[in-house]
Short mmCIF file of C-alpha atoms in Angstrom, two decimals:
data_model
loop_
_atom_site.label_atom_id
_atom_site.label_comp_id
_atom_site.label_asym_id
_atom_site.label_seq_id
_atom_site.Cartn_x
_atom_site.Cartn_y
_atom_site.Cartn_z
CA MET A 16 -71.40 57.48 -106.47
CA MET A 17 -73.42 58.90 -103.56
CA LEU A 18 -74.87 61.61 -105.86
CA LYS A 19 -75.84 59.09 -108.47
CA GLY A 20 -77.58 56.99 -105.84
CA LYS A 21 -79.58 59.99 -104.59
CA SER A 22 -80.55 60.92 -108.18
CA TYR A 23 -81.73 57.37 -108.78
CA SER A 24 -83.84 57.40 -105.61
CA LEU A 25 -85.34 60.77 -106.57
CA CYS A 26 -86.35 59.41 -109.99
CA ILE A 27 -88.08 56.46 -108.37
CA VAL A 28 -90.00 58.76 -106.02
CA LEU A 29 -91.07 61.00 -108.91
CA ILE A 30 -92.25 58.01 -110.97
CA LEU A 31 -94.29 56.71 -108.03
CA CYS A 32 -95.86 60.12 -107.52
CA VAL A 33 -96.83 60.40 -111.18
CA CYS A 34 -98.29 56.88 -111.13
CA SER A 35 -100.24 57.79 -108.00
CA VAL A 36 -101.70 60.89 -109.69
CA PHE A 37 -102.75 58.92 -112.76
CA SER A 38 -104.14 56.16 -110.55
CA GLN A 39 -106.24 58.67 -108.68
CA LYS A 40 -107.60 60.03 -111.92
CA LYS A 41 -108.60 56.55 -113.13
CA THR A 42 -110.22 55.44 -109.86
CA PHE A 43 -113.21 57.11 -108.22
CA GLN A 44 -112.38 58.77 -104.89
CA GLY A 45 -115.52 60.70 -103.88
CA ASP A 46 -118.82 59.88 -102.19
CA PRO A 47 -120.53 57.25 -104.41
CA ASP A 48 -124.05 58.08 -103.20
CA VAL A 49 -123.67 61.79 -103.97
CA ALA A 50 -122.14 61.02 -107.38
CA PHE A 51 -124.92 58.51 -108.12
CA GLU A 52 -127.60 61.10 -107.36
CA LYS A 53 -125.83 63.59 -109.62
CA ALA A 54 -125.65 60.98 -112.42
CA ARG A 55 -129.39 60.37 -112.12
CA GLU A 56 -130.08 64.10 -112.45
CA LEU A 57 -127.91 64.24 -115.56
CA ALA A 58 -129.61 61.21 -117.11
CA PHE A 59 -133.11 62.61 -116.57
CA ASN A 60 -132.03 65.98 -117.98
CA LYS A 61 -131.00 64.50 -121.34
CA GLN A 62 -127.29 64.48 -120.48
CA ARG A 63 -127.04 60.73 -120.83
CA LYS A 64 -123.42 60.51 -121.93
CA GLU A 65 -122.21 62.56 -118.95
CA ALA A 66 -124.38 60.44 -116.66
CA GLN A 67 -122.92 57.22 -118.06
CA ASP A 68 -119.37 58.55 -117.67
CA THR A 69 -120.09 59.27 -114.01
CA LEU A 70 -121.71 55.88 -113.41
CA ARG A 71 -118.80 54.02 -115.01
CA PHE A 72 -116.36 56.12 -112.92
CA ILE A 73 -118.15 55.14 -109.70
CA LEU A 74 -117.88 51.47 -110.71
CA THR A 75 -114.09 51.69 -111.01
CA LYS A 76 -114.02 51.89 -107.19
CA TYR A 77 -117.29 50.14 -106.35
CA PRO A 78 -117.90 47.47 -109.01
CA ASN A 79 -120.56 45.78 -106.88
CA TYR A 80 -122.63 48.90 -106.25
CA LEU A 81 -125.52 47.13 -107.97
CA ASP A 82 -127.94 50.07 -108.01
CA VAL A 83 -125.37 52.08 -109.96
CA ARG A 84 -124.75 49.24 -112.41
CA SER A 85 -128.47 48.63 -112.79
CA PHE A 86 -129.12 52.29 -113.61
CA LEU A 87 -126.24 52.24 -116.09
CA ALA A 88 -127.85 49.21 -117.78
CA SER A 89 -131.15 51.08 -117.98
CA THR A 90 -129.54 54.12 -119.63
CA TYR A 91 -127.87 51.85 -122.19
CA SER A 92 -131.24 50.28 -122.95
CA TRP A 93 -132.89 53.72 -123.33
CA ASP A 94 -130.20 54.64 -125.86
CA GLY A 95 -130.70 51.43 -127.85
CA ASN A 96 -127.36 49.94 -126.74
CA TYR A 97 -129.06 46.64 -125.95
CA LYS A 98 -125.92 44.52 -125.96
CA GLN A 99 -124.19 46.73 -123.36
CA ALA A 100 -127.36 46.82 -121.29
CA ARG A 101 -127.57 43.01 -121.42
CA THR A 102 -124.00 42.71 -120.12
CA GLU A 103 -124.69 44.99 -117.14
CA PHE A 104 -128.02 43.37 -116.26
CA GLU A 105 -126.38 39.93 -116.40
CA TYR A 106 -123.67 41.11 -113.99
CA VAL A 107 -126.24 42.45 -111.52
CA LEU A 108 -128.47 39.36 -111.60
CA GLU A 109 -125.49 37.06 -111.25
CA LYS A 110 -124.59 38.87 -108.03
CA ASP A 111 -128.17 39.04 -106.71
CA ALA A 112 -130.95 37.11 -108.46
CA LYS A 113 -133.60 38.44 -106.05
CA ARG A 114 -133.68 41.87 -107.71
CA LYS A 115 -137.04 41.79 -109.44
CA SER A 116 -136.69 45.27 -110.97
CA ASP A 117 -133.54 44.11 -112.77
CA TRP A 118 -135.30 41.03 -114.14
CA VAL A 119 -137.99 43.37 -115.46
CA GLY A 120 -135.37 45.70 -116.95
CA ALA A 121 -133.43 42.85 -118.54
CA ILE A 122 -136.58 41.32 -120.06
CA ASN A 123 -137.77 44.67 -121.43
CA ASN A 124 -134.31 45.22 -122.88
CA GLU A 125 -134.67 42.05 -124.97
CA LEU A 126 -138.18 43.03 -126.04
CA TYR A 127 -136.91 46.47 -127.13
CA ALA A 128 -134.14 44.68 -129.05
CA GLU A 129 -136.84 42.59 -130.79
CA LEU A 130 -135.44 39.38 -129.34
CA PRO A 131 -138.62 37.86 -127.86
CA TYR A 132 -137.14 34.39 -127.45
CA LYS A 133 -134.35 35.77 -125.24
CA ALA A 134 -136.98 37.71 -123.27
CA TYR A 135 -139.03 34.52 -122.88
CA GLU A 136 -135.99 32.62 -121.57
CA LEU A 137 -135.29 35.39 -119.04
CA VAL A 138 -138.92 35.39 -117.86
CA LYS A 139 -138.76 31.66 -117.19
CA LYS A 140 -135.66 32.16 -115.04
CA ALA A 141 -137.18 35.13 -113.20
CA LEU A 142 -140.33 33.18 -112.35
CA LEU A 143 -138.21 30.62 -110.53
CA TYR A 144 -137.38 33.37 -108.01
CA PHE A 145 -140.77 35.12 -108.13
CA PRO A 146 -143.40 32.44 -108.85
CA ASP A 147 -146.73 33.73 -110.16
CA ASP A 148 -145.57 37.35 -110.06
CA THR A 149 -148.09 39.21 -112.21
CA ASP A 150 -145.59 41.78 -113.53
CA LEU A 151 -143.33 39.01 -114.80
CA LEU A 152 -146.26 37.02 -116.17
CA TYR A 153 -147.34 40.12 -118.09
CA LEU A 154 -143.89 40.30 -119.71
CA LYS A 155 -144.13 36.57 -120.42
CA ALA A 156 -147.36 37.20 -122.35
CA LYS A 157 -145.71 40.01 -124.32
CA SER A 158 -142.76 37.79 -125.27
CA GLU A 159 -145.10 34.95 -126.27
CA GLU A 160 -147.17 37.24 -128.49
CA LYS A 161 -144.06 38.66 -130.17
CA PHE A 162 -142.76 35.15 -130.75
CA GLN A 163 -145.97 34.25 -132.58
CA LYS A 164 -147.48 32.22 -129.75
CA PRO A 165 -150.63 34.28 -129.16
CA GLU A 166 -152.58 31.36 -127.68
CA ASP A 167 -149.85 30.94 -125.06
CA ALA A 168 -150.02 34.68 -124.38
CA LEU A 169 -153.79 34.43 -123.83
CA ARG A 170 -153.34 31.56 -121.37
CA THR A 171 -150.72 33.58 -119.49
CA LEU A 172 -153.05 36.58 -119.31
CA ASP A 173 -155.84 34.34 -118.05
CA LYS A 174 -153.49 33.16 -115.31
CA ILE A 175 -152.79 36.79 -114.30
CA ILE A 176 -156.52 37.53 -114.14
CA GLU A 177 -157.07 34.37 -112.11
CA ILE A 178 -154.45 35.56 -109.60
CA ASP A 179 -155.63 39.19 -109.64
CA SER A 180 -159.14 39.66 -111.02
CA ASN A 181 -158.74 43.46 -110.89
CA ASN A 182 -155.55 43.59 -112.94
CA THR A 183 -156.73 46.20 -115.44
CA LYS A 184 -153.50 46.06 -117.46
CA ALA A 185 -153.88 42.31 -118.11
CA ILE A 186 -157.62 42.64 -118.82
CA SER A 187 -156.99 45.43 -121.34
CA TYR A 188 -154.16 43.49 -122.97
CA LYS A 189 -156.34 40.38 -123.29
CA GLU A 190 -159.14 42.37 -124.93
CA SER A 191 -156.69 43.93 -127.38
CA LEU A 192 -155.15 40.55 -128.18
CA MET A 193 -158.55 38.94 -128.75
CA ASN A 194 -159.43 41.68 -131.25
CA THR A 195 -156.34 40.99 -133.36
CA LEU A 196 -156.08 37.21 -133.08
CA ARG A 197 -156.96 35.05 -136.02
CA PHE A 198 -157.39 31.43 -134.97
CA ASN A 199 -158.23 30.12 -138.44
CA SER A 200 -156.20 29.98 -141.61
CA VAL A 201 -156.64 28.66 -145.15
CA GLY A 202 -153.63 28.27 -147.37
CA LEU A 203 -152.32 27.08 -150.69
CA ASN A 204 -148.90 25.78 -151.71
CA TYR A 205 -147.84 25.40 -155.31
CA SER A 206 -144.48 24.17 -156.58
CA MET A 207 -143.01 23.03 -159.87
CA ILE A 208 -140.09 20.63 -160.32
CA LEU A 209 -137.98 21.12 -163.45
CA TYR A 210 -135.36 18.66 -164.70
CA ASN A 211 -132.09 19.93 -166.08
CA LYS A 212 -131.80 19.43 -169.86
CA ASP A 213 -135.51 18.40 -169.84
CA GLU A 214 -134.56 14.82 -169.00
CA ARG A 215 -138.11 14.38 -167.71
CA ASP A 216 -141.33 16.31 -167.97
CA PRO A 217 -141.93 18.88 -165.21
CA SER A 218 -143.72 17.71 -162.07
CA TYR A 219 -146.21 19.72 -160.04
CA TYR A 220 -147.10 19.59 -156.39
CA SER A 221 -149.73 21.57 -154.51
CA THR A 222 -151.43 21.58 -151.11
CA VAL A 223 -154.69 23.09 -149.92
CA ARG A 224 -154.90 23.35 -146.13
CA TYR A 225 -157.01 24.58 -143.29
CA SER A 226 -155.59 25.16 -139.82
CA ARG A 227 -157.18 25.99 -136.51
CA GLN A 228 -155.44 27.22 -133.37
CA THR A 229 -156.95 25.77 -130.21
CA LYS A 230 -156.02 25.98 -126.54
CA TYR A 231 -154.58 22.47 -126.89
CA GLY A 232 -152.45 23.27 -129.93
CA SER A 233 -152.88 23.65 -133.67
CA ILE A 234 -154.69 21.25 -136.03
CA ILE A 235 -154.03 21.27 -139.79
CA GLY A 236 -156.00 19.42 -142.45
CA LYS A 237 -154.39 19.03 -145.88
CA VAL A 238 -155.17 17.79 -149.35
CA ASN A 239 -152.00 17.18 -151.37
CA TYR A 240 -151.95 16.88 -155.14
CA SER A 241 -149.10 15.65 -157.31
CA ARG A 242 -148.89 15.64 -161.10
CA ARG A 243 -145.97 13.37 -161.95
CA PHE A 244 -145.16 10.85 -164.70
CA ASP A 245 -148.40 11.89 -166.45
CA THR A 246 -150.51 10.74 -163.50
CA ASP A 247 -152.69 12.63 -161.01
CA ASN A 248 -152.25 11.69 -157.37
CA PHE A 249 -154.03 12.83 -154.21
CA GLN A 250 -153.21 12.44 -150.54
CA TYR A 251 -155.18 13.44 -147.44
CA GLU A 252 -153.40 14.39 -144.22
CA LEU A 253 -154.07 15.60 -140.70
CA ASP A 254 -151.30 17.20 -138.63
CA MET A 255 -151.54 18.14 -134.96
CA TYR A 256 -149.16 19.99 -132.62
CA PRO A 257 -150.53 19.32 -129.12
CA ARG A 258 -149.04 21.08 -126.10
CA ILE A 259 -148.23 18.71 -123.28
CA VAL A 260 -146.64 20.86 -120.56
CA GLU A 261 -144.63 24.08 -120.53
CA GLY A 262 -141.66 23.61 -122.87
CA LEU A 263 -142.86 20.26 -124.25
CA TYR A 264 -145.06 19.74 -127.29
CA ALA A 265 -145.57 17.07 -129.95
CA TYR A 266 -146.11 16.60 -133.66
CA ILE A 267 -148.61 13.89 -134.65
CA SER A 268 -149.48 13.21 -138.28
CA GLY A 269 -151.56 10.75 -140.27
CA GLY A 270 -152.46 10.49 -143.95
CA PHE A 271 -153.72 8.14 -146.62
CA SER A 272 -153.91 7.86 -150.39
CA SER A 273 -155.20 5.40 -152.98
CA ASP A 274 -152.83 6.68 -155.67
CA ALA A 275 -149.54 5.05 -156.60
CA LEU A 276 -147.09 7.91 -156.05
CA PHE A 277 -148.14 8.54 -152.46
CA PRO A 278 -147.89 6.01 -149.64
CA LYS A 279 -151.13 4.18 -148.88
CA ILE A 280 -150.69 5.26 -145.27
CA ARG A 281 -148.39 7.88 -143.86
CA TYR A 282 -148.01 8.49 -140.13
CA GLY A 283 -145.55 10.04 -137.73
CA ALA A 284 -144.92 11.45 -134.29
CA GLU A 285 -142.23 13.61 -132.74
CA LEU A 286 -141.61 15.17 -129.32
CA TYR A 287 -140.06 18.63 -129.01
CA LYS A 288 -138.45 19.86 -125.79
CA THR A 289 -137.01 23.29 -125.02
CA LEU A 290 -133.76 23.32 -123.05
CA PRO A 291 -131.62 25.98 -121.37
CA TYR A 292 -129.39 28.21 -123.50
CA SER A 293 -132.16 28.69 -126.11
CA LEU A 294 -131.91 25.11 -127.35
CA GLU A 295 -134.68 22.82 -128.60
CA VAL A 296 -134.37 19.08 -129.32
CA SER A 297 -136.73 16.54 -130.85
CA LEU A 298 -137.00 12.80 -131.38
CA GLY A 299 -139.56 10.91 -133.44
CA PHE A 300 -140.38 8.64 -136.36
CA ARG A 301 -142.25 8.51 -139.66
CA GLY A 302 -144.00 5.53 -141.24
CA LEU A 303 -144.60 5.18 -144.99
CA LYS A 304 -146.60 2.21 -146.22
CA PHE A 305 -146.43 1.30 -149.89
CA SER A 306 -146.43 -2.44 -150.59
CA GLU A 307 -144.43 -2.68 -147.36
CA THR A 308 -144.07 -0.32 -144.43
CA THR A 309 -140.84 1.62 -143.98
CA THR A 310 -140.10 3.23 -140.63
CA ILE A 311 -137.88 6.29 -140.58
CA TYR A 312 -136.39 7.59 -137.32
CA THR A 313 -135.71 11.28 -136.91
CA GLY A 314 -134.22 13.75 -134.49
CA SER A 315 -133.25 17.41 -134.47
CA VAL A 316 -131.37 20.07 -132.55
CA GLY A 317 -132.35 23.74 -132.82
CA TRP A 318 -130.72 26.85 -131.38
CA TYR A 319 -132.08 30.38 -131.14
CA THR A 320 -129.43 33.09 -130.96
CA GLY A 321 -130.56 36.67 -131.24
CA ASN A 322 -132.76 36.98 -134.32
CA SER A 323 -131.23 33.84 -135.82
CA TYR A 324 -132.24 30.20 -135.67
CA TRP A 325 -130.04 27.20 -136.51
CA SER A 326 -131.28 23.63 -136.73
CA PHE A 327 -130.00 20.26 -137.82
CA GLN A 328 -132.41 17.41 -138.58
CA THR A 329 -131.52 13.86 -139.47
CA TYR A 330 -133.52 10.92 -140.84
CA ILE A 331 -132.32 7.33 -140.40
CA THR A 332 -133.97 4.58 -142.45
CA PRO A 333 -133.01 0.94 -141.69
CA ASN A 334 -133.52 -1.42 -144.64
CA ASP A 335 -132.36 -4.78 -145.99
CA ASN A 336 -129.34 -3.21 -147.68
CA GLY A 337 -128.13 -1.38 -144.58
CA THR A 338 -129.15 1.98 -143.19
CA SER A 339 -129.91 5.08 -145.19
CA LYS A 340 -129.03 8.39 -143.50
CA SER A 341 -129.73 12.00 -144.27
CA GLY A 342 -129.09 15.36 -142.63
CA THR A 343 -130.23 18.91 -143.26
CA LEU A 344 -128.72 22.06 -141.74
CA THR A 345 -131.07 25.06 -141.76
CA TYR A 346 -130.47 28.71 -140.93
CA ARG A 347 -133.17 31.36 -140.55
CA ARG A 348 -132.86 35.07 -139.94
CA TYR A 349 -136.04 36.47 -138.37
CA TYR A 350 -137.21 40.04 -138.77
CA SER A 351 -140.26 41.45 -136.95
CA ASP A 352 -141.61 38.06 -135.85
CA ALA A 353 -141.62 34.32 -136.56
CA ASP A 354 -143.61 34.79 -139.79
CA ASN A 355 -141.08 37.14 -141.38
CA TYR A 356 -137.72 35.58 -142.15
CA PHE A 357 -135.12 34.56 -144.69
CA GLY A 358 -133.78 31.00 -144.62
CA VAL A 359 -131.28 28.72 -146.34
CA ALA A 360 -130.67 24.99 -145.97
CA VAL A 361 -128.17 22.42 -147.18
CA GLY A 362 -128.44 18.67 -146.88
CA ALA A 363 -127.69 15.22 -148.17
CA GLY A 364 -129.70 12.00 -148.28
CA PHE A 365 -133.44 11.26 -148.45
CA SER A 366 -135.62 13.43 -146.19
CA PRO A 367 -139.33 12.46 -146.21
CA GLU A 368 -140.45 15.97 -145.22
CA ILE A 369 -138.67 17.48 -148.24
CA ASP A 370 -138.38 14.65 -150.78
CA ARG A 371 -141.95 13.45 -150.85
CA TYR A 372 -141.62 11.20 -153.91
CA PRO A 373 -139.70 7.99 -153.12
CA VAL A 374 -141.52 6.21 -155.97
CA ASN A 375 -139.85 6.11 -159.41
CA THR A 376 -141.28 5.47 -162.87
CA GLU A 377 -141.11 1.71 -162.35
CA GLN A 378 -143.29 2.09 -159.22
CA THR A 379 -140.32 1.09 -157.08
CA VAL A 380 -139.85 2.71 -153.69
CA VAL A 381 -136.25 3.84 -153.18
CA PHE A 382 -134.95 5.48 -149.99
CA ASP A 383 -131.17 5.04 -150.32
CA LEU A 384 -130.41 7.22 -153.35
CA LYS A 385 -127.47 9.55 -152.94
CA THR A 386 -128.72 13.12 -153.01
CA GLN A 387 -127.42 16.60 -152.23
CA LYS A 388 -129.59 19.68 -151.93
CA ILE A 389 -129.55 23.38 -151.23
CA SER A 390 -132.59 25.58 -150.74
CA GLY A 391 -133.64 29.10 -149.91
CA GLU A 392 -136.89 30.63 -148.65
CA TYR A 393 -138.30 34.04 -147.86
CA ALA A 394 -141.44 34.53 -145.75
CA PHE A 395 -143.32 37.77 -145.13
CA THR A 396 -146.72 39.06 -144.01
CA SER A 397 -148.96 42.05 -144.50
CA SER A 398 -148.85 44.72 -141.79
CA SER A 399 -152.08 43.37 -140.30
CA LYS A 400 -150.72 39.78 -140.29
CA LYS A 401 -153.89 38.72 -142.11
CA HIS A 402 -151.98 37.67 -145.23
CA ALA A 403 -148.80 35.58 -145.21
CA TRP A 404 -146.64 34.58 -148.19
CA LYS A 405 -143.57 32.43 -148.69
CA THR A 406 -141.41 31.82 -151.74
CA PHE A 407 -138.85 29.08 -151.97
CA VAL A 408 -136.35 27.48 -154.34
CA ASN A 409 -134.68 24.10 -154.03
CA ILE A 410 -131.83 22.61 -156.08
CA LEU A 411 -131.52 18.82 -155.79
CA ARG A 412 -128.88 16.50 -157.23
CA GLU A 413 -130.41 13.02 -157.09
CA GLU A 414 -128.93 9.67 -158.07
CA LYS A 415 -130.87 7.82 -160.77
CA SER A 416 -132.53 4.71 -159.36
CA PHE A 417 -132.15 2.89 -162.71
CA ASP A 418 -128.55 3.97 -163.30
CA ARG A 419 -126.62 4.20 -160.04
CA GLY A 420 -123.73 6.64 -160.16
CA GLU A 421 -125.55 8.92 -162.59
CA TYR A 422 -127.57 11.90 -161.40
CA PHE A 423 -130.58 14.07 -162.18
CA LEU A 424 -130.37 17.79 -161.48
CA LEU A 425 -133.75 19.12 -160.34
CA TYR A 426 -134.98 22.63 -159.60
CA THR A 427 -138.02 23.29 -157.44
CA LEU A 428 -139.73 26.68 -157.50
CA GLY A 429 -142.62 27.32 -155.17
CA ILE A 430 -144.90 29.79 -153.47
CA SER A 431 -147.39 29.59 -150.61
CA TYR A 432 -150.12 31.86 -149.34
CA ASP A 433 -152.19 31.90 -146.13
CA LEU A 434 -155.30 33.91 -145.30
CA ARG A 435 -155.93 34.24 -141.58
CA PHE A 436 -159.29 35.01 -140.03
CA ARG A 437 -161.14 34.77 -136.71
#
């Protein structure tokens, strides 16, 4: 029995020794500063994998050695491993938000990953700790330009130059941006609506527009034309998107027509507010005046995640017969910038931005028809951004106003083109 007890004890000792050896191999035991310097030499001598192995090994013992973790994040970003770099930068900045170099590294990482909205969100956070820092403002301008907000980028560069009139980098960037910016645009939309089984003649809808980007926001003038029920109809509109303060802008619209298929007066307003976590919300209304005025209330929630954008918009129309409701869920996948994307949408109910014809053949305005729709769009530009195109298709199942419970099946095919110039 004594021998067995000694054997048992010996086994336990051996197991503990083996575990200790393995533990030592998995946990760093040396001088972290010396190992860090060696890792830096490896990284700068194109031995990145060995450098990263060393850096990760140091962190097994010293997880809060932030300089090591920051350098590891940078090497990930150099290698194009943007997601891993993001994780490490987030860890560092969570521990110490006063590390400006890590804010710069994290923002550049998102710009390299072609995620300008994420970069823009990081810049806003960084500026809370380093207000009016010109290096961070410069990155803010870069993110704004990449996210197709060149006027915002110009204002940011002007702010840098106001703070530091000798900032040659900002001055050069502004000159370059001014040479490529096109503040004016003329465009044309054309779409055709086809009825399944030729239940009705095709309808046609087109828009000619001119837009101008100003320091206060964009202004768009439109002439809309509709060929429907063998009648020609015109509508004239003006849309504005004024900027109010950082992260808050508005949509204001007004239009009129003397033709039967368009409202005599159309107007609307909506406020858009950016929120943390890459969210954007809006709240507004639309007014359509035919023989009577109908007010439609609207709201939306949008979310940017990586190169993707999700949004849900609803329209609520109170009337004598109750309340008509609609909702549309939209998804867009962006490519190089906000003008190059693929999108799909599904929805139900009347949406005045999409279903622009609430008037039927009997000249009756109907908002509460049951409808379901699905659509797709693809937008792209020339390499110079001077030319922009978009194609779209929409399939709509719409209840017949004269025969409730029965439906039309409609197909919309369309294309748009914009020419941009200074």
